[in-house]
Short mmCIF file of C-alpha atoms and ligand atoms in Angstrom, two decimals:
data_model
loop_
_atom_site.label_atom_id
_atom_site.label_comp_id
_atom_site.label_asym_id
_atom_site.label_seq_id
_atom_site.Cartn_x
_atom_site.Cartn_y
_atom_site.Cartn_z
CA MET I 581 0.00 0.00 0.00
CA TYR I 582 1.36 3.40 -1.03
CA ASN I 583 0.13 5.43 1.91
CA VAL I 584 -0.16 9.04 0.73
CA PRO I 585 -3.27 11.23 0.82
CA ILE I 586 -5.44 11.96 -2.18
CA GLY I 587 -6.32 15.60 -2.71
CA VAL I 588 -8.11 17.81 -5.18
CA PHE I 589 -7.46 21.17 -6.79
CA THR I 590 -9.91 23.65 -5.29
CA SER I 591 -11.06 27.20 -5.93
CA ILE I 592 -13.01 29.57 -3.70
CA ASP I 593 -13.82 32.46 -6.01
CA ALA I 594 -11.48 32.16 -9.00
CA GLY I 595 -9.71 29.46 -10.96
CA LEU I 596 -10.75 26.13 -12.42
CA GLY I 597 -10.90 23.89 -9.35
CA VAL I 598 -13.87 22.40 -7.52
CA ASN I 599 -15.49 24.35 -4.70
CA PHE I 600 -15.06 23.47 -1.05
CA GLU I 601 -18.48 21.82 -0.65
CA VAL I 602 -17.47 19.26 -3.28
CA VAL I 603 -14.25 18.51 -1.36
CA CYS I 604 -16.36 17.68 1.70
CA GLU I 605 -18.89 15.63 -0.31
CA LEU I 606 -16.05 13.59 -1.79
CA GLY I 607 -14.63 13.01 1.69
CA LEU I 608 -11.18 14.33 0.80
CA LYS I 609 -8.84 15.73 3.45
CA SER I 610 -6.19 17.34 1.27
CA ILE I 611 -6.49 20.25 -1.14
CA GLN I 612 -4.48 22.63 -3.20
CA LEU I 613 -6.10 26.03 -3.47
CA HIS I 614 -6.12 28.47 -6.37
CA THR I 615 -5.34 32.00 -5.17
CA PRO I 616 -8.49 33.69 -3.91
CA GLN I 617 -9.25 37.11 -5.41
CA ARG I 618 -7.69 40.13 -3.75
CA GLY I 619 -10.90 41.06 -1.87
CA SER I 620 -10.96 37.60 -0.26
CA ARG I 621 -7.36 37.77 0.93
CA THR I 622 -8.07 39.36 4.30
CA PRO I 623 -7.14 38.14 7.80
CA GLU I 624 -10.87 37.76 8.47
CA SER I 625 -11.48 35.49 5.48
CA ALA I 626 -8.32 33.52 6.35
CA SER I 627 -9.62 32.82 9.83
CA ASN I 628 -13.10 31.91 8.51
CA PHE I 629 -11.51 29.55 6.02
CA LEU I 630 -9.22 28.06 8.68
CA TYR I 631 -12.29 27.34 10.78
CA LYS I 632 -13.93 25.54 7.84
CA LEU I 633 -10.75 23.54 7.19
CA ARG I 634 -10.46 22.45 10.83
CA GLU I 635 -14.14 21.59 11.06
CA ASN I 636 -13.73 19.22 8.11
CA SER I 637 -10.14 18.09 8.95
CA VAL I 638 -8.93 19.34 5.58
CA LYS I 639 -5.33 20.42 5.00
CA ILE I 640 -4.10 22.81 2.28
CA THR I 641 -0.86 21.48 0.79
CA ALA I 642 -0.28 24.41 -1.58
CA ILE I 643 -1.70 27.69 -2.79
CA PHE I 644 -1.35 28.30 -6.50
CA LEU I 645 -0.66 31.80 -7.75
CA GLY I 646 -3.19 33.14 -10.22
CA PHE I 647 -3.36 36.64 -11.71
CA GLU I 648 -5.92 38.74 -13.50
CA GLY I 649 -5.37 38.79 -17.25
CA GLU I 650 -4.04 35.22 -17.49
CA SER I 651 -5.62 33.15 -20.24
CA TYR I 652 -4.99 29.58 -21.35
CA GLU I 653 -7.14 29.92 -24.47
CA THR I 654 -4.35 28.88 -26.85
CA ILE I 655 -0.68 28.03 -26.25
CA GLU I 656 0.30 31.35 -27.85
CA ILE I 657 -2.07 33.37 -25.62
CA THR I 658 -0.78 31.41 -22.62
CA ALA I 659 2.75 32.49 -23.49
CA GLN I 660 1.62 36.12 -23.77
CA THR I 661 -0.40 36.29 -20.57
CA VAL I 662 0.62 33.73 -17.94
CA GLY I 663 2.94 34.11 -14.98
CA PHE I 664 6.05 36.24 -14.56
CA VAL I 665 7.37 36.11 -18.12
CA PRO I 666 5.20 38.83 -19.75
CA PRO I 667 7.24 42.00 -18.95
CA LYS I 668 4.33 44.46 -18.68
CA THR I 669 2.70 42.78 -15.70
CA ARG I 670 5.85 41.29 -14.12
CA ASP I 671 6.53 43.82 -11.35
CA ALA I 672 2.90 44.19 -10.29
CA ARG I 673 2.47 40.42 -10.21
CA LEU I 674 5.59 40.04 -8.08
CA VAL I 675 4.13 42.45 -5.52
CA GLU I 676 0.83 40.58 -5.64
CA ALA I 677 2.69 37.26 -5.16
CA PHE I 678 4.20 38.72 -1.96
CA GLU I 679 0.66 39.53 -0.76
CA ILE I 680 -0.50 36.01 -1.61
CA SER I 681 2.47 34.58 0.28
CA ASP I 682 1.44 36.58 3.36
CA PHE I 683 -2.14 35.33 3.01
CA ALA I 684 -0.90 31.74 2.62
CA LYS I 685 1.12 32.21 5.79
CA LEU I 686 -2.07 33.08 7.68
CA LEU I 687 -3.43 29.73 6.49
CA GLY I 688 -0.23 27.91 7.49
CA VAL I 689 0.60 26.98 3.89
CA ILE I 690 4.24 26.28 3.03
CA TYR I 691 4.19 25.63 -0.72
CA ILE I 692 3.30 28.35 -3.21
CA GLY I 693 2.71 26.89 -6.68
CA SER I 694 3.15 28.83 -9.88
CA HIS I 695 2.96 28.65 -13.62
CA ILE I 696 5.80 31.11 -14.17
CA GLY I 697 5.12 31.18 -17.91
CA PHE I 698 7.24 30.28 -20.92
CA VAL I 699 10.77 30.95 -19.74
CA PRO I 700 12.86 32.48 -22.55
CA HIS I 701 15.16 29.89 -24.11
CA ASP I 702 18.26 32.02 -24.62
CA ARG I 703 20.07 31.94 -21.28
CA ARG I 704 22.28 34.87 -22.34
CA SER I 705 19.34 37.18 -23.09
CA ASN I 706 18.33 40.07 -20.82
CA GLU I 707 14.82 38.71 -20.74
CA TYR I 708 16.02 35.40 -19.26
CA ALA I 709 18.14 37.22 -16.67
CA GLU I 710 15.14 39.37 -15.70
CA VAL I 711 12.86 36.36 -15.20
CA VAL I 712 15.56 34.61 -13.13
CA GLU I 713 15.94 37.75 -10.99
CA THR I 714 12.15 38.03 -10.50
CA ILE I 715 11.83 34.42 -9.35
CA ARG I 716 14.87 34.83 -7.10
CA SER I 717 13.17 37.83 -5.43
CA LEU I 718 10.03 35.75 -5.00
CA CYS I 719 11.99 32.86 -3.43
CA LYS I 720 13.71 35.27 -1.04
CA TYR I 721 10.35 36.70 0.06
CA LEU I 722 8.88 33.21 0.50
CA LYS I 723 11.91 32.22 2.57
CA LYS I 724 11.15 35.01 5.04
CA ASN I 725 7.68 33.47 5.42
CA SER I 726 9.24 29.97 5.79
CA GLN I 727 7.73 29.00 2.44
CA ALA I 728 8.94 27.48 -0.82
CA LEU I 729 8.05 27.89 -4.48
CA THR I 730 6.87 24.94 -6.58
CA LEU I 731 7.05 25.44 -10.34
CA GLU I 732 4.27 23.82 -12.33
CA THR I 733 5.66 21.61 -15.10
CA GLY I 734 4.62 21.76 -18.72
CA GLN I 735 5.53 24.98 -20.41
CA GLU I 736 9.14 24.02 -21.03
CA SER I 737 11.13 20.84 -21.25
CA VAL I 738 12.21 19.37 -17.96
CA GLN I 739 15.85 20.00 -18.92
CA ALA I 740 15.07 23.70 -19.39
CA LEU I 741 13.23 23.72 -16.06
CA LEU I 742 16.21 22.16 -14.28
CA THR I 743 18.56 24.71 -15.83
CA PHE I 744 16.25 27.49 -14.71
CA ILE I 745 16.08 26.16 -11.14
CA ASN I 746 19.85 25.96 -11.13
CA ASP I 747 20.18 29.54 -12.37
CA VAL I 748 17.75 30.89 -9.75
CA ALA I 749 20.05 29.22 -7.20
CA CYS I 750 17.77 29.34 -4.15
CA ASP I 751 17.25 26.42 -1.77
CA ASN I 752 13.47 26.87 -1.64
CA ILE I 753 12.56 26.30 -5.29
CA PHE I 754 10.93 22.98 -6.21
CA VAL I 755 8.50 21.41 -8.70
CA ASN I 756 4.80 20.62 -8.78
CA PHE I 757 4.72 17.82 -11.34
CA ASP I 758 1.74 17.80 -13.70
CA PRO I 759 2.15 14.88 -16.14
CA ALA I 760 -0.77 15.95 -18.34
CA ASN I 761 0.76 19.36 -19.03
CA LEU I 762 3.74 17.73 -20.72
CA ILE I 763 1.32 16.09 -23.14
CA LEU I 764 -0.92 19.16 -23.52
CA TYR I 765 2.04 21.42 -24.38
CA GLY I 766 3.74 18.72 -26.47
CA ILE I 767 6.90 18.57 -24.34
CA GLY I 768 7.45 14.82 -24.09
CA ASN I 769 7.07 11.66 -22.03
CA PRO I 770 5.87 12.49 -18.51
CA ILE I 771 7.28 9.40 -16.77
CA GLU I 772 10.82 10.00 -18.04
CA ALA I 773 10.46 13.67 -17.11
CA LEU I 774 9.31 12.76 -13.60
CA LYS I 775 12.43 10.66 -13.05
CA LEU I 776 14.64 13.56 -14.16
CA VAL I 777 13.13 16.07 -11.70
CA ALA I 778 12.52 13.48 -8.94
CA LYS I 779 14.48 15.23 -6.20
CA TYR I 780 12.58 18.50 -6.68
CA VAL I 781 9.03 17.12 -6.61
CA ARG I 782 7.03 18.56 -3.70
CA GLY I 783 3.55 18.34 -5.23
CA VAL I 784 1.81 16.55 -8.10
CA HIS I 785 -1.33 16.85 -10.16
CA CYS I 786 -3.16 13.68 -11.10
CA LYS I 787 -4.34 14.94 -14.46
CA ASP I 788 -4.46 13.25 -17.85
CA ALA I 789 -4.40 14.30 -21.49
CA ILE I 790 -4.20 13.18 -25.09
CA ALA I 791 -1.63 14.79 -27.40
CA THR I 792 -2.70 17.03 -30.23
CA THR I 793 -3.03 15.59 -33.72
CA GLY I 794 -1.98 19.02 -34.99
CA THR I 795 1.37 20.69 -34.30
CA PRO I 796 2.80 19.94 -30.82
CA GLY I 797 3.72 23.14 -28.98
CA VAL I 798 1.33 25.15 -31.16
CA ASP I 799 -1.99 23.33 -30.82
CA TRP I 800 -3.35 22.19 -27.47
CA GLY I 801 -3.68 18.54 -26.61
CA ARG I 802 -6.94 17.59 -24.91
CA GLU I 803 -7.41 17.20 -21.15
CA VAL I 804 -9.30 13.98 -20.28
CA PRO I 805 -10.33 12.22 -17.03
CA PHE I 806 -7.38 10.81 -15.06
CA GLY I 807 -6.65 7.26 -16.21
CA SER I 808 -8.16 7.65 -19.69
CA GLY I 809 -5.34 9.51 -21.45
CA GLN I 810 -1.70 9.03 -22.38
CA VAL I 811 -0.16 9.64 -18.94
CA ASP I 812 -0.39 5.97 -17.88
CA ALA I 813 -1.88 6.58 -14.43
CA GLU I 814 -0.58 3.37 -12.93
CA LYS I 815 2.98 3.91 -14.08
CA PHE I 816 2.81 7.52 -12.91
CA ILE I 817 1.78 6.60 -9.37
CA ARG I 818 4.21 3.68 -9.21
CA THR I 819 7.02 5.98 -10.31
CA LEU I 820 6.07 8.50 -7.61
CA TYR I 821 6.33 5.68 -5.09
CA GLU I 822 9.70 4.60 -6.50
CA ILE I 823 11.20 8.09 -6.29
CA GLY I 824 10.08 8.30 -2.66
CA TYR I 825 7.46 11.00 -3.13
CA ASN I 826 5.39 11.19 0.04
CA GLY I 827 3.15 14.20 -0.54
CA ALA I 828 -0.47 14.34 -1.65
CA LEU I 829 -1.77 13.04 -4.98
CA THR I 830 -3.85 16.05 -5.98
CA ILE I 831 -6.48 15.42 -8.64
CA GLU I 832 -6.92 18.27 -11.09
CA ARG I 833 -9.85 18.29 -13.50
CA GLU I 834 -10.36 21.57 -15.25
CA ILE I 835 -14.00 21.56 -16.36
CA PRO I 836 -15.67 23.96 -13.87
CA GLN I 837 -18.39 24.72 -16.45
CA GLN I 838 -19.66 21.14 -15.94
CA PRO I 839 -19.67 20.79 -12.13
CA GLU I 840 -21.62 17.51 -11.97
CA LYS I 841 -19.39 15.84 -14.53
CA GLN I 842 -16.33 17.27 -12.77
CA LYS I 843 -17.44 15.75 -9.47
CA GLU I 844 -18.22 12.36 -11.03
CA GLU I 845 -14.89 12.20 -12.80
CA ILE I 846 -12.98 13.21 -9.68
CA ASN I 847 -14.81 10.50 -7.78
CA ALA I 848 -13.79 7.96 -10.44
CA ALA I 849 -10.18 9.21 -10.19
CA ILE I 850 -10.25 8.72 -6.39
CA LYS I 851 -11.33 5.11 -6.88
CA LEU I 852 -8.68 4.51 -9.53
CA ILE I 853 -5.88 6.03 -7.42
CA ASN I 854 -6.97 4.07 -4.34
CA SER I 855 -6.89 0.86 -6.33
CA ILE I 856 -3.40 1.63 -7.73
CA LYS I 857 -2.13 2.62 -4.24
CA GLY I 858 -3.51 -0.63 -2.87
CA GLN I 859 -1.55 -2.71 -5.38
CA ILE I 860 1.78 -1.13 -4.50
CA ASN I 861 3.83 -2.84 -1.82
MG1 LIG Q 1521 -1.67 21.36 -13.09
#
């Protein structure tokens, strides 16, 4: 038995996760939370939410940064709008990330997850140096709050991600491994990638996808229920066990416009993961 908790990606007032009532209905005790909107990031709402969490014995393993203006409509729009790479919004988003870190601290959350965006490929460019410097500032701020950054996988190859982590050179930068993103963005085999970043993995998303039949890296693949795509759910969870990962297995299913279907599919994923965990010894 691989004895790690199952969690789910959750949203309160923004983002693509399930809402908290669904977490309770599904009987889960572990969540990752998409950043609440600015108006909800008050000490009062933190203490109300903490009360709810305690009442239901639910633990938040990570808060994921999310910013206004981000769009995942196409891969190209994602590159233009997401994370800390777009220069126009970079400084304001860094300040907002500090605020989110402080809010996460009120909730006792250690890991701050982030899609930093498409990191520029030329390591000698000014743009690359600027993104490295921005993420270094973020890591330093998180360190003061006894927190760490987890980079969501997918938007670049794992080799490029490892180089970036190395260049940021902070001891509180890790990875949240999302195997489906590697397929969605056309980056490569998720299991091989997982082995390469093994020592940095501090969170995972149990998400699945089918690669595009168009041009990888230009056209999106298709997100599908966990276990029905090209990730190979069983191999993924076995590999997590083999690399010694002992955090939560957080299910992510990004179809908030179909809440009933979302709940059903998450429930099916819970059953599948439990059965795979049970076979591991
Ligand atoms: Mg993800």
